[in-house]
Amino acid sequence: MTVLFDTSAIDASLHAFQQKFSQINHGLTRGRDEFTTELRQNIIDAYTFLNEQLKLGIRLFSPAGLHIMLELNHIVLCGCNSRVRLQYHSHVLATRARFLKNITKTRSWVLKKHQGYPPRKLAVEFYFRAISQPQLFIEGNHRTENIIMNYILVSKGANPFIISPDTAHRYLELSGDMKFTEKENPIHHVLGSGKRKKELRKLIEQCESNRYVSATNVKTRLNVSEDDL
């Protein structure tokens, strides 16, 4: 039995967030760019692409999975339109170079801690390491790394966390603070990065839901071992 992401349920939650975005954005410390229908569709396309890879048995933290992570970022930014992808070809190449440079330590850390860490702690630690400075990607880090964070949650038996009008303000504030943190700077940890990770774990625990996943009869499954992750 394979657990896949329910794109219809995810889209419903994102649509509700989109409807309230202007009001939510007005209350943020750091305002965000408009959450458009195109951005929403790109996220759904990324989850659809991820589902297809899971059916094939490809795991994100395997060597082949690194290319899947990179493709998730490309889809989040450009969608599935090949003409748009070609238009931003130089950006795609620059993103690939940055990702391959920055993913090594984070991937090694995830594989090392996968066995001993509970799902929410592993997922949030990955999210922090990916979204803090230097970030994995040039653009689209929040959206891409939320998808990968949910992959980690589901792969370890927890439920995904999808942004909604009720959770958006706290989630975006925590993510915004993490974005401007240097992951290797001990002073930044003293100044609150540890507290923010703890708050995000608590938010996920309170708001994660099994309505965003569904089971199929595909023989492959999400990972339960380090090799699969």
mmCIF file with all atom_site columns, C-alpha atoms in Angstrom:
data_model
loop_
_atom_site.group_PDB
_atom_site.id
_atom_site.type_symbol
_atom_site.label_atom_id
_atom_site.label_alt_id
_atom_site.label_comp_id
_atom_site.label_asym_id
_atom_site.label_entity_id
_atom_site.label_seq_id
_atom_site.pdbx_PDB_ins_code
_atom_site.Cartn_x
_atom_site.Cartn_y
_atom_site.Cartn_z
_atom_site.occupancy
_atom_site.B_iso_or_equiv
_atom_site.pdbx_formal_charge
_atom_site.auth_seq_id
_atom_site.auth_comp_id
_atom_site.auth_asym_id
_atom_site.auth_atom_id
_atom_site.pdbx_PDB_model_num
ATOM 1   C CA . MET A 1 1   ? 0.000  0.000  0.000   1.00 0.00 ? 1   MET A CA 1
ATOM 2   C CA . THR A 1 2   ? 1.394  3.405  -0.983  1.00 0.00 ? 2   THR A CA 1
ATOM 3   C CA . VAL A 1 3   ? 0.538  6.642  0.769   1.00 0.00 ? 3   VAL A CA 1
ATOM 4   C CA . LEU A 1 4   ? 0.200  9.545  -1.658  1.00 0.00 ? 4   LEU A CA 1
ATOM 5   C CA . PHE A 1 5   ? -0.676 13.194 -1.294  1.00 0.00 ? 5   PHE A CA 1
ATOM 6   C CA . ASP A 1 6   ? -4.338 14.064 -1.906  1.00 0.00 ? 6   ASP A CA 1
ATOM 7   C CA . THR A 1 7   ? -3.988 16.996 -4.303  1.00 0.00 ? 7   THR A CA 1
ATOM 8   C CA . SER A 1 8   ? -7.708 17.845 -4.206  1.00 0.00 ? 8   SER A CA 1
ATOM 9   C CA . ALA A 1 9   ? -7.694 18.251 -0.427  1.00 0.00 ? 9   ALA A CA 1
ATOM 10  C CA . ILE A 1 10  ? -4.432 20.208 -0.546  1.00 0.00 ? 10  ILE A CA 1
ATOM 11  C CA . ASP A 1 11  ? -5.799 22.506 -3.252  1.00 0.00 ? 11  ASP A CA 1
ATOM 12  C CA . ALA A 1 12  ? -8.943 23.182 -1.208  1.00 0.00 ? 12  ALA A CA 1
ATOM 13  C CA . SER A 1 13  ? -6.828 24.314 1.742   1.00 0.00 ? 13  SER A CA 1
ATOM 14  C CA . LEU A 1 14  ? -4.565 26.439 -0.468  1.00 0.00 ? 14  LEU A CA 1
ATOM 15  C CA . HIS A 1 15  ? -7.606 27.992 -2.130  1.00 0.00 ? 15  HIS A CA 1
ATOM 16  C CA . ALA A 1 16  ? -9.006 28.965 1.277   1.00 0.00 ? 16  ALA A CA 1
ATOM 17  C CA . PHE A 1 17  ? -5.608 30.491 2.125   1.00 0.00 ? 17  PHE A CA 1
ATOM 18  C CA . GLN A 1 18  ? -5.602 32.379 -1.170  1.00 0.00 ? 18  GLN A CA 1
ATOM 19  C CA . GLN A 1 19  ? -9.034 33.828 -0.452  1.00 0.00 ? 19  GLN A CA 1
ATOM 20  C CA . LYS A 1 20  ? -7.786 35.261 2.861   1.00 0.00 ? 20  LYS A CA 1
ATOM 21  C CA . PHE A 1 21  ? -4.262 36.098 1.690   1.00 0.00 ? 21  PHE A CA 1
ATOM 22  C CA . SER A 1 22  ? -4.598 39.898 1.548   1.00 0.00 ? 22  SER A CA 1
ATOM 23  C CA . GLN A 1 23  ? -5.907 40.039 5.103   1.00 0.00 ? 23  GLN A CA 1
ATOM 24  C CA . ILE A 1 24  ? -3.249 37.608 6.372   1.00 0.00 ? 24  ILE A CA 1
ATOM 25  C CA . ASN A 1 25  ? -0.432 39.358 4.515   1.00 0.00 ? 25  ASN A CA 1
ATOM 26  C CA . HIS A 1 26  ? -1.411 42.720 5.985   1.00 0.00 ? 26  HIS A CA 1
ATOM 27  C CA . GLY A 1 27  ? -0.721 41.362 9.474   1.00 0.00 ? 27  GLY A CA 1
ATOM 28  C CA . LEU A 1 28  ? 2.707  39.863 8.728   1.00 0.00 ? 28  LEU A CA 1
ATOM 29  C CA . THR A 1 29  ? 5.951  41.428 9.945   1.00 0.00 ? 29  THR A CA 1
ATOM 30  C CA . ARG A 1 30  ? 7.412  40.832 6.505   1.00 0.00 ? 30  ARG A CA 1
ATOM 31  C CA . GLY A 1 31  ? 4.842  41.038 3.726   1.00 0.00 ? 31  GLY A CA 1
ATOM 32  C CA . ARG A 1 32  ? 4.811  38.359 1.028   1.00 0.00 ? 32  ARG A CA 1
ATOM 33  C CA . ASP A 1 33  ? 4.265  38.549 -2.707  1.00 0.00 ? 33  ASP A CA 1
ATOM 34  C CA . GLU A 1 34  ? 0.694  37.915 -3.787  1.00 0.00 ? 34  GLU A CA 1
ATOM 35  C CA . PHE A 1 35  ? -0.380 34.272 -3.639  1.00 0.00 ? 35  PHE A CA 1
ATOM 36  C CA . THR A 1 36  ? -1.829 33.943 -7.115  1.00 0.00 ? 36  THR A CA 1
ATOM 37  C CA . THR A 1 37  ? -3.822 31.162 -8.750  1.00 0.00 ? 37  THR A CA 1
ATOM 38  C CA . GLU A 1 38  ? -0.726 30.390 -10.846 1.00 0.00 ? 38  GLU A CA 1
ATOM 39  C CA . LEU A 1 39  ? 1.404  29.894 -7.724  1.00 0.00 ? 39  LEU A CA 1
ATOM 40  C CA . ARG A 1 40  ? -1.287 27.669 -6.233  1.00 0.00 ? 40  ARG A CA 1
ATOM 41  C CA . GLN A 1 41  ? -1.501 25.569 -9.391  1.00 0.00 ? 41  GLN A CA 1
ATOM 42  C CA . ASN A 1 42  ? 2.294  25.210 -9.508  1.00 0.00 ? 42  ASN A CA 1
ATOM 43  C CA . ILE A 1 43  ? 2.264  23.785 -5.965  1.00 0.00 ? 43  ILE A CA 1
ATOM 44  C CA . ILE A 1 44  ? -0.436 21.287 -6.923  1.00 0.00 ? 44  ILE A CA 1
ATOM 45  C CA . ASP A 1 45  ? 1.551  20.349 -10.031 1.00 0.00 ? 45  ASP A CA 1
ATOM 46  C CA . ALA A 1 46  ? 4.595  19.766 -7.794  1.00 0.00 ? 46  ALA A CA 1
ATOM 47  C CA . TYR A 1 47  ? 2.612  17.441 -5.498  1.00 0.00 ? 47  TYR A CA 1
ATOM 48  C CA . THR A 1 48  ? 1.262  15.610 -8.564  1.00 0.00 ? 48  THR A CA 1
ATOM 49  C CA . PHE A 1 49  ? 4.809  15.174 -9.852  1.00 0.00 ? 49  PHE A CA 1
ATOM 50  C CA . LEU A 1 50  ? 5.950  13.953 -6.411  1.00 0.00 ? 50  LEU A CA 1
ATOM 51  C CA . ASN A 1 51  ? 3.129  11.405 -6.330  1.00 0.00 ? 51  ASN A CA 1
ATOM 52  C CA . GLU A 1 52  ? 4.252  9.999  -9.673  1.00 0.00 ? 52  GLU A CA 1
ATOM 53  C CA . GLN A 1 53  ? 7.795  9.598  -8.372  1.00 0.00 ? 53  GLN A CA 1
ATOM 54  C CA . LEU A 1 54  ? 6.553  7.882  -5.209  1.00 0.00 ? 54  LEU A CA 1
ATOM 55  C CA . LYS A 1 55  ? 4.596  5.414  -7.328  1.00 0.00 ? 55  LYS A CA 1
ATOM 56  C CA . LEU A 1 56  ? 7.876  4.604  -9.074  1.00 0.00 ? 56  LEU A CA 1
ATOM 57  C CA . GLY A 1 57  ? 9.528  4.031  -5.721  1.00 0.00 ? 57  GLY A CA 1
ATOM 58  C CA . ILE A 1 58  ? 11.961 6.960  -5.962  1.00 0.00 ? 58  ILE A CA 1
ATOM 59  C CA . ARG A 1 59  ? 12.947 8.462  -2.584  1.00 0.00 ? 59  ARG A CA 1
ATOM 60  C CA . LEU A 1 60  ? 13.884 12.101 -2.236  1.00 0.00 ? 60  LEU A CA 1
ATOM 61  C CA . PHE A 1 61  ? 17.091 11.649 -0.256  1.00 0.00 ? 61  PHE A CA 1
ATOM 62  C CA . SER A 1 62  ? 18.486 8.945  -2.515  1.00 0.00 ? 62  SER A CA 1
ATOM 63  C CA . PRO A 1 63  ? 20.952 10.089 -5.219  1.00 0.00 ? 63  PRO A CA 1
ATOM 64  C CA . ALA A 1 64  ? 18.163 9.948  -7.828  1.00 0.00 ? 64  ALA A CA 1
ATOM 65  C CA . GLY A 1 65  ? 15.835 11.783 -5.458  1.00 0.00 ? 65  GLY A CA 1
ATOM 66  C CA . LEU A 1 66  ? 18.068 14.853 -5.464  1.00 0.00 ? 66  LEU A CA 1
ATOM 67  C CA . HIS A 1 67  ? 17.016 15.493 -9.055  1.00 0.00 ? 67  HIS A CA 1
ATOM 68  C CA . ILE A 1 68  ? 13.388 15.155 -7.940  1.00 0.00 ? 68  ILE A CA 1
ATOM 69  C CA . MET A 1 69  ? 13.904 17.799 -5.263  1.00 0.00 ? 69  MET A CA 1
ATOM 70  C CA . LEU A 1 70  ? 15.415 20.109 -7.861  1.00 0.00 ? 70  LEU A CA 1
ATOM 71  C CA . GLU A 1 71  ? 12.538 19.462 -10.257 1.00 0.00 ? 71  GLU A CA 1
ATOM 72  C CA . LEU A 1 72  ? 10.035 20.261 -7.488  1.00 0.00 ? 72  LEU A CA 1
ATOM 73  C CA . ASN A 1 73  ? 11.607 23.711 -7.215  1.00 0.00 ? 73  ASN A CA 1
ATOM 74  C CA . HIS A 1 74  ? 11.498 24.200 -10.983 1.00 0.00 ? 74  HIS A CA 1
ATOM 75  C CA . ILE A 1 75  ? 7.788  23.272 -11.048 1.00 0.00 ? 75  ILE A CA 1
ATOM 76  C CA . VAL A 1 76  ? 6.990  25.523 -8.079  1.00 0.00 ? 76  VAL A CA 1
ATOM 77  C CA . LEU A 1 77  ? 8.593  28.441 -9.938  1.00 0.00 ? 77  LEU A CA 1
ATOM 78  C CA . CYS A 1 78  ? 7.798  27.726 -13.600 1.00 0.00 ? 78  CYS A CA 1
ATOM 79  C CA . GLY A 1 79  ? 5.014  25.139 -13.606 1.00 0.00 ? 79  GLY A CA 1
ATOM 80  C CA . CYS A 1 80  ? 5.057  22.358 -16.192 1.00 0.00 ? 80  CYS A CA 1
ATOM 81  C CA . ASN A 1 81  ? 5.089  24.567 -19.273 1.00 0.00 ? 81  ASN A CA 1
ATOM 82  C CA . SER A 1 82  ? 8.250  23.773 -21.259 1.00 0.00 ? 82  SER A CA 1
ATOM 83  C CA . ARG A 1 83  ? 8.214  27.191 -22.963 1.00 0.00 ? 83  ARG A CA 1
ATOM 84  C CA . VAL A 1 84  ? 8.321  28.959 -19.601 1.00 0.00 ? 84  VAL A CA 1
ATOM 85  C CA . ARG A 1 85  ? 11.105 26.616 -18.491 1.00 0.00 ? 85  ARG A CA 1
ATOM 86  C CA . LEU A 1 86  ? 13.095 27.504 -21.625 1.00 0.00 ? 86  LEU A CA 1
ATOM 87  C CA . GLN A 1 87  ? 12.510 31.205 -21.045 1.00 0.00 ? 87  GLN A CA 1
ATOM 88  C CA . TYR A 1 88  ? 14.162 30.929 -17.622 1.00 0.00 ? 88  TYR A CA 1
ATOM 89  C CA . HIS A 1 89  ? 16.845 28.472 -18.716 1.00 0.00 ? 89  HIS A CA 1
ATOM 90  C CA . SER A 1 90  ? 19.765 30.452 -17.276 1.00 0.00 ? 90  SER A CA 1
ATOM 91  C CA . HIS A 1 91  ? 17.943 30.716 -13.926 1.00 0.00 ? 91  HIS A CA 1
ATOM 92  C CA . VAL A 1 92  ? 17.290 26.971 -13.990 1.00 0.00 ? 92  VAL A CA 1
ATOM 93  C CA . LEU A 1 93  ? 21.006 26.291 -14.525 1.00 0.00 ? 93  LEU A CA 1
ATOM 94  C CA . ALA A 1 94  ? 22.007 28.698 -11.744 1.00 0.00 ? 94  ALA A CA 1
ATOM 95  C CA . THR A 1 95  ? 19.494 27.079 -9.384  1.00 0.00 ? 95  THR A CA 1
ATOM 96  C CA . ARG A 1 96  ? 20.876 23.634 -10.167 1.00 0.00 ? 96  ARG A CA 1
ATOM 97  C CA . ALA A 1 97  ? 24.435 24.756 -9.369  1.00 0.00 ? 97  ALA A CA 1
ATOM 98  C CA . ARG A 1 98  ? 23.386 26.345 -6.087  1.00 0.00 ? 98  ARG A CA 1
ATOM 99  C CA . PHE A 1 99  ? 21.288 23.353 -5.016  1.00 0.00 ? 99  PHE A CA 1
ATOM 100 C CA . LEU A 1 100 ? 24.020 20.795 -5.713  1.00 0.00 ? 100 LEU A CA 1
ATOM 101 C CA . LYS A 1 101 ? 26.448 22.923 -3.709  1.00 0.00 ? 101 LYS A CA 1
ATOM 102 C CA . ASN A 1 102 ? 24.159 23.415 -0.693  1.00 0.00 ? 102 ASN A CA 1
ATOM 103 C CA . ILE A 1 103 ? 22.274 20.130 -0.387  1.00 0.00 ? 103 ILE A CA 1
ATOM 104 C CA . THR A 1 104 ? 25.216 17.919 0.561   1.00 0.00 ? 104 THR A CA 1
ATOM 105 C CA . LYS A 1 105 ? 25.462 18.748 4.279   1.00 0.00 ? 105 LYS A CA 1
ATOM 106 C CA . THR A 1 106 ? 21.692 18.894 4.741   1.00 0.00 ? 106 THR A CA 1
ATOM 107 C CA . ARG A 1 107 ? 21.169 15.535 3.005   1.00 0.00 ? 107 ARG A CA 1
ATOM 108 C CA . SER A 1 108 ? 23.924 13.893 5.056   1.00 0.00 ? 108 SER A CA 1
ATOM 109 C CA . TRP A 1 109 ? 22.378 15.265 8.239   1.00 0.00 ? 109 TRP A CA 1
ATOM 110 C CA . VAL A 1 110 ? 18.899 13.962 7.349   1.00 0.00 ? 110 VAL A CA 1
ATOM 111 C CA . LEU A 1 111 ? 20.216 10.481 6.538   1.00 0.00 ? 111 LEU A CA 1
ATOM 112 C CA . LYS A 1 112 ? 22.272 10.411 9.749   1.00 0.00 ? 112 LYS A CA 1
ATOM 113 C CA . LYS A 1 113 ? 19.392 11.502 11.993  1.00 0.00 ? 113 LYS A CA 1
ATOM 114 C CA . HIS A 1 114 ? 16.584 9.697  10.195  1.00 0.00 ? 114 HIS A CA 1
ATOM 115 C CA . GLN A 1 115 ? 16.583 6.646  12.457  1.00 0.00 ? 115 GLN A CA 1
ATOM 116 C CA . GLY A 1 116 ? 16.738 8.424  15.792  1.00 0.00 ? 116 GLY A CA 1
ATOM 117 C CA . TYR A 1 117 ? 14.627 11.528 15.312  1.00 0.00 ? 117 TYR A CA 1
ATOM 118 C CA . PRO A 1 118 ? 10.811 11.531 15.590  1.00 0.00 ? 118 PRO A CA 1
ATOM 119 C CA . PRO A 1 119 ? 9.038  12.674 12.391  1.00 0.00 ? 119 PRO A CA 1
ATOM 120 C CA . ARG A 1 120 ? 8.190  16.264 13.356  1.00 0.00 ? 120 ARG A CA 1
ATOM 121 C CA . LYS A 1 121 ? 11.638 16.970 14.777  1.00 0.00 ? 121 LYS A CA 1
ATOM 122 C CA . LEU A 1 122 ? 13.339 15.560 11.657  1.00 0.00 ? 122 LEU A CA 1
ATOM 123 C CA . ALA A 1 123 ? 10.998 17.449 9.322   1.00 0.00 ? 123 ALA A CA 1
ATOM 124 C CA . VAL A 1 124 ? 11.378 20.795 11.106  1.00 0.00 ? 124 VAL A CA 1
ATOM 125 C CA . GLU A 1 125 ? 15.150 20.451 11.421  1.00 0.00 ? 125 GLU A CA 1
ATOM 126 C CA . PHE A 1 126 ? 15.328 19.784 7.673   1.00 0.00 ? 126 PHE A CA 1
ATOM 127 C CA . TYR A 1 127 ? 13.054 22.764 7.001   1.00 0.00 ? 127 TYR A CA 1
ATOM 128 C CA . PHE A 1 128 ? 15.230 25.049 9.143   1.00 0.00 ? 128 PHE A CA 1
ATOM 129 C CA . ARG A 1 129 ? 18.469 23.874 7.548   1.00 0.00 ? 129 ARG A CA 1
ATOM 130 C CA . ALA A 1 130 ? 17.016 24.299 4.048   1.00 0.00 ? 130 ALA A CA 1
ATOM 131 C CA . ILE A 1 131 ? 15.340 27.664 4.502   1.00 0.00 ? 131 ILE A CA 1
ATOM 132 C CA . SER A 1 132 ? 17.971 29.449 6.639   1.00 0.00 ? 132 SER A CA 1
ATOM 133 C CA . GLN A 1 133 ? 21.032 31.073 5.086   1.00 0.00 ? 133 GLN A CA 1
ATOM 134 C CA . PRO A 1 134 ? 22.483 29.946 2.766   1.00 0.00 ? 134 PRO A CA 1
ATOM 135 C CA . GLN A 1 135 ? 19.246 28.591 1.300   1.00 0.00 ? 135 GLN A CA 1
ATOM 136 C CA . LEU A 1 136 ? 19.004 25.543 -0.957  1.00 0.00 ? 136 LEU A CA 1
ATOM 137 C CA . PHE A 1 137 ? 17.459 27.338 -3.913  1.00 0.00 ? 137 PHE A CA 1
ATOM 138 C CA . ILE A 1 138 ? 17.635 30.835 -5.420  1.00 0.00 ? 138 ILE A CA 1
ATOM 139 C CA . GLU A 1 139 ? 13.855 31.326 -5.225  1.00 0.00 ? 139 GLU A CA 1
ATOM 140 C CA . GLY A 1 140 ? 10.761 29.428 -4.104  1.00 0.00 ? 140 GLY A CA 1
ATOM 141 C CA . ASN A 1 141 ? 12.376 28.045 -0.953  1.00 0.00 ? 141 ASN A CA 1
ATOM 142 C CA . HIS A 1 142 ? 9.295  28.282 1.315   1.00 0.00 ? 142 HIS A CA 1
ATOM 143 C CA . ARG A 1 143 ? 6.992  26.491 -1.113  1.00 0.00 ? 143 ARG A CA 1
ATOM 144 C CA . THR A 1 144 ? 9.478  23.823 -2.210  1.00 0.00 ? 144 THR A CA 1
ATOM 145 C CA . GLU A 1 145 ? 10.765 23.034 1.271   1.00 0.00 ? 145 GLU A CA 1
ATOM 146 C CA . ASN A 1 146 ? 7.248  22.843 2.691   1.00 0.00 ? 146 ASN A CA 1
ATOM 147 C CA . ILE A 1 147 ? 6.570  20.071 0.154   1.00 0.00 ? 147 ILE A CA 1
ATOM 148 C CA . ILE A 1 148 ? 9.783  18.249 1.098   1.00 0.00 ? 148 ILE A CA 1
ATOM 149 C CA . MET A 1 149 ? 9.037  18.725 4.807   1.00 0.00 ? 149 MET A CA 1
ATOM 150 C CA . ASN A 1 150 ? 5.656  17.073 4.221   1.00 0.00 ? 150 ASN A CA 1
ATOM 151 C CA . TYR A 1 151 ? 7.355  14.231 2.388   1.00 0.00 ? 151 TYR A CA 1
ATOM 152 C CA . ILE A 1 152 ? 9.508  13.617 5.479   1.00 0.00 ? 152 ILE A CA 1
ATOM 153 C CA . LEU A 1 153 ? 6.483  13.763 7.786   1.00 0.00 ? 153 LEU A CA 1
ATOM 154 C CA . VAL A 1 154 ? 4.480  11.285 5.726   1.00 0.00 ? 154 VAL A CA 1
ATOM 155 C CA . SER A 1 155 ? 7.437  8.993  5.100   1.00 0.00 ? 155 SER A CA 1
ATOM 156 C CA . LYS A 1 156 ? 7.862  8.596  8.854   1.00 0.00 ? 156 LYS A CA 1
ATOM 157 C CA . GLY A 1 157 ? 4.185  7.914  9.520   1.00 0.00 ? 157 GLY A CA 1
ATOM 158 C CA . ALA A 1 158 ? 2.996  11.401 10.466  1.00 0.00 ? 158 ALA A CA 1
ATOM 159 C CA . ASN A 1 159 ? 0.490  13.557 8.586   1.00 0.00 ? 159 ASN A CA 1
ATOM 160 C CA . PRO A 1 160 ? 1.365  16.538 6.377   1.00 0.00 ? 160 PRO A CA 1
ATOM 161 C CA . PHE A 1 161 ? 1.027  20.173 7.366   1.00 0.00 ? 161 PHE A CA 1
ATOM 162 C CA . ILE A 1 162 ? -0.741 22.264 4.703   1.00 0.00 ? 162 ILE A CA 1
ATOM 163 C CA . ILE A 1 163 ? -1.105 25.997 5.172   1.00 0.00 ? 163 ILE A CA 1
ATOM 164 C CA . SER A 1 164 ? -4.652 27.248 5.876   1.00 0.00 ? 164 SER A CA 1
ATOM 165 C CA . PRO A 1 165 ? -6.200 30.577 6.897   1.00 0.00 ? 165 PRO A CA 1
ATOM 166 C CA . ASP A 1 166 ? -6.060 29.448 10.538  1.00 0.00 ? 166 ASP A CA 1
ATOM 167 C CA . THR A 1 167 ? -2.360 28.511 10.510  1.00 0.00 ? 167 THR A CA 1
ATOM 168 C CA . ALA A 1 168 ? -0.958 30.913 7.908   1.00 0.00 ? 168 ALA A CA 1
ATOM 169 C CA . HIS A 1 169 ? 0.003  33.852 10.133  1.00 0.00 ? 169 HIS A CA 1
ATOM 170 C CA . ARG A 1 170 ? 2.013  31.830 12.657  1.00 0.00 ? 170 ARG A CA 1
ATOM 171 C CA . TYR A 1 171 ? 3.591  29.603 10.010  1.00 0.00 ? 171 TYR A CA 1
ATOM 172 C CA . LEU A 1 172 ? 4.651  32.496 7.771   1.00 0.00 ? 172 LEU A CA 1
ATOM 173 C CA . GLU A 1 173 ? 6.033  34.486 10.701  1.00 0.00 ? 173 GLU A CA 1
ATOM 174 C CA . LEU A 1 174 ? 8.144  31.513 11.867  1.00 0.00 ? 174 LEU A CA 1
ATOM 175 C CA . SER A 1 175 ? 9.318  30.795 8.312   1.00 0.00 ? 175 SER A CA 1
ATOM 176 C CA . GLY A 1 176 ? 10.185 34.444 7.769   1.00 0.00 ? 176 GLY A CA 1
ATOM 177 C CA . ASP A 1 177 ? 12.305 34.508 10.946  1.00 0.00 ? 177 ASP A CA 1
ATOM 178 C CA . MET A 1 178 ? 14.077 31.289 9.922   1.00 0.00 ? 178 MET A CA 1
ATOM 179 C CA . LYS A 1 179 ? 14.817 32.694 6.467   1.00 0.00 ? 179 LYS A CA 1
ATOM 180 C CA . PHE A 1 180 ? 16.967 35.462 7.950   1.00 0.00 ? 180 PHE A CA 1
ATOM 181 C CA . THR A 1 181 ? 18.880 33.113 10.280  1.00 0.00 ? 181 THR A CA 1
ATOM 182 C CA . GLU A 1 182 ? 22.385 31.855 9.524   1.00 0.00 ? 182 GLU A CA 1
ATOM 183 C CA . LYS A 1 183 ? 22.239 28.116 10.191  1.00 0.00 ? 183 LYS A CA 1
ATOM 184 C CA . GLU A 1 184 ? 25.896 27.886 11.255  1.00 0.00 ? 184 GLU A CA 1
ATOM 185 C CA . ASN A 1 185 ? 25.861 30.983 13.495  1.00 0.00 ? 185 ASN A CA 1
ATOM 186 C CA . PRO A 1 186 ? 25.690 29.993 17.209  1.00 0.00 ? 186 PRO A CA 1
ATOM 187 C CA . ILE A 1 187 ? 24.656 33.514 18.124  1.00 0.00 ? 187 ILE A CA 1
ATOM 188 C CA . HIS A 1 188 ? 21.523 33.165 16.013  1.00 0.00 ? 188 HIS A CA 1
ATOM 189 C CA . HIS A 1 189 ? 20.681 29.976 17.888  1.00 0.00 ? 189 HIS A CA 1
ATOM 190 C CA . VAL A 1 190 ? 20.977 31.841 21.189  1.00 0.00 ? 190 VAL A CA 1
ATOM 191 C CA . LEU A 1 191 ? 18.796 34.599 19.743  1.00 0.00 ? 191 LEU A CA 1
ATOM 192 C CA . GLY A 1 192 ? 15.906 32.261 19.105  1.00 0.00 ? 192 GLY A CA 1
ATOM 193 C CA . SER A 1 193 ? 16.247 29.788 16.246  1.00 0.00 ? 193 SER A CA 1
ATOM 194 C CA . GLY A 1 194 ? 15.859 26.875 18.667  1.00 0.00 ? 194 GLY A CA 1
ATOM 195 C CA . LYS A 1 195 ? 12.675 28.400 20.072  1.00 0.00 ? 195 LYS A CA 1
ATOM 196 C CA . ARG A 1 196 ? 11.250 28.923 16.577  1.00 0.00 ? 196 ARG A CA 1
ATOM 197 C CA . LYS A 1 197 ? 11.885 25.304 15.615  1.00 0.00 ? 197 LYS A CA 1
ATOM 198 C CA . LYS A 1 198 ? 10.109 24.187 18.765  1.00 0.00 ? 198 LYS A CA 1
ATOM 199 C CA . GLU A 1 199 ? 7.139  26.459 17.957  1.00 0.00 ? 199 GLU A CA 1
ATOM 200 C CA . LEU A 1 200 ? 6.912  25.096 14.415  1.00 0.00 ? 200 LEU A CA 1
ATOM 201 C CA . ARG A 1 201 ? 6.943  21.502 15.694  1.00 0.00 ? 201 ARG A CA 1
ATOM 202 C CA . LYS A 1 202 ? 4.102  22.391 18.048  1.00 0.00 ? 202 LYS A CA 1
ATOM 203 C CA . LEU A 1 203 ? 2.133  24.080 15.231  1.00 0.00 ? 203 LEU A CA 1
ATOM 204 C CA . ILE A 1 204 ? 2.536  21.028 13.003  1.00 0.00 ? 204 ILE A CA 1
ATOM 205 C CA . GLU A 1 205 ? 1.487  18.678 15.772  1.00 0.00 ? 205 GLU A CA 1
ATOM 206 C CA . GLN A 1 206 ? -1.642 20.724 16.403  1.00 0.00 ? 206 GLN A CA 1
ATOM 207 C CA . CYS A 1 207 ? -2.653 21.221 12.755  1.00 0.00 ? 207 CYS A CA 1
ATOM 208 C CA . GLU A 1 208 ? -1.413 18.281 10.682  1.00 0.00 ? 208 GLU A CA 1
ATOM 209 C CA . SER A 1 209 ? -4.188 16.203 9.132   1.00 0.00 ? 209 SER A CA 1
ATOM 210 C CA . ASN A 1 210 ? -4.663 12.837 7.443   1.00 0.00 ? 210 ASN A CA 1
ATOM 211 C CA . ARG A 1 211 ? -7.168 14.361 5.000   1.00 0.00 ? 211 ARG A CA 1
ATOM 212 C CA . TYR A 1 212 ? -4.211 15.443 2.854   1.00 0.00 ? 212 TYR A CA 1
ATOM 213 C CA . VAL A 1 213 ? -3.083 11.884 2.113   1.00 0.00 ? 213 VAL A CA 1
ATOM 214 C CA . SER A 1 214 ? -4.662 8.848  0.543   1.00 0.00 ? 214 SER A CA 1
ATOM 215 C CA . ALA A 1 215 ? -3.645 5.205  0.204   1.00 0.00 ? 215 ALA A CA 1
ATOM 216 C CA . THR A 1 216 ? -3.387 3.301  -3.098  1.00 0.00 ? 216 THR A CA 1
ATOM 217 C CA . ASN A 1 217 ? -2.679 -0.287 -4.044  1.00 0.00 ? 217 ASN A CA 1
ATOM 218 C CA . VAL A 1 218 ? 0.565  0.583  -5.792  1.00 0.00 ? 218 VAL A CA 1
ATOM 219 C CA . LYS A 1 219 ? 3.143  -1.874 -4.489  1.00 0.00 ? 219 LYS A CA 1
ATOM 220 C CA . THR A 1 220 ? 5.819  0.668  -3.693  1.00 0.00 ? 220 THR A CA 1
ATOM 221 C CA . ARG A 1 221 ? 5.497  2.564  -0.430  1.00 0.00 ? 221 ARG A CA 1
ATOM 222 C CA . LEU A 1 222 ? 6.818  5.598  1.305   1.00 0.00 ? 222 LEU A CA 1
ATOM 223 C CA . ASN A 1 223 ? 9.974  4.882  3.226   1.00 0.00 ? 223 ASN A CA 1
ATOM 224 C CA . VAL A 1 224 ? 10.354 3.493  6.666   1.00 0.00 ? 224 VAL A CA 1
ATOM 225 C CA . SER A 1 225 ? 14.111 2.971  6.438   1.00 0.00 ? 225 SER A CA 1
ATOM 226 C CA . GLU A 1 226 ? 17.181 5.088  5.858   1.00 0.00 ? 226 GLU A CA 1
ATOM 227 C CA . ASP A 1 227 ? 17.840 3.504  2.494   1.00 0.00 ? 227 ASP A CA 1
ATOM 228 C CA . ASP A 1 228 ? 14.371 4.471  1.298   1.00 0.00 ? 228 ASP A CA 1
ATOM 229 C CA . LEU A 1 229 ? 14.466 8.025  2.583   1.00 0.00 ? 229 LEU A CA 1
#
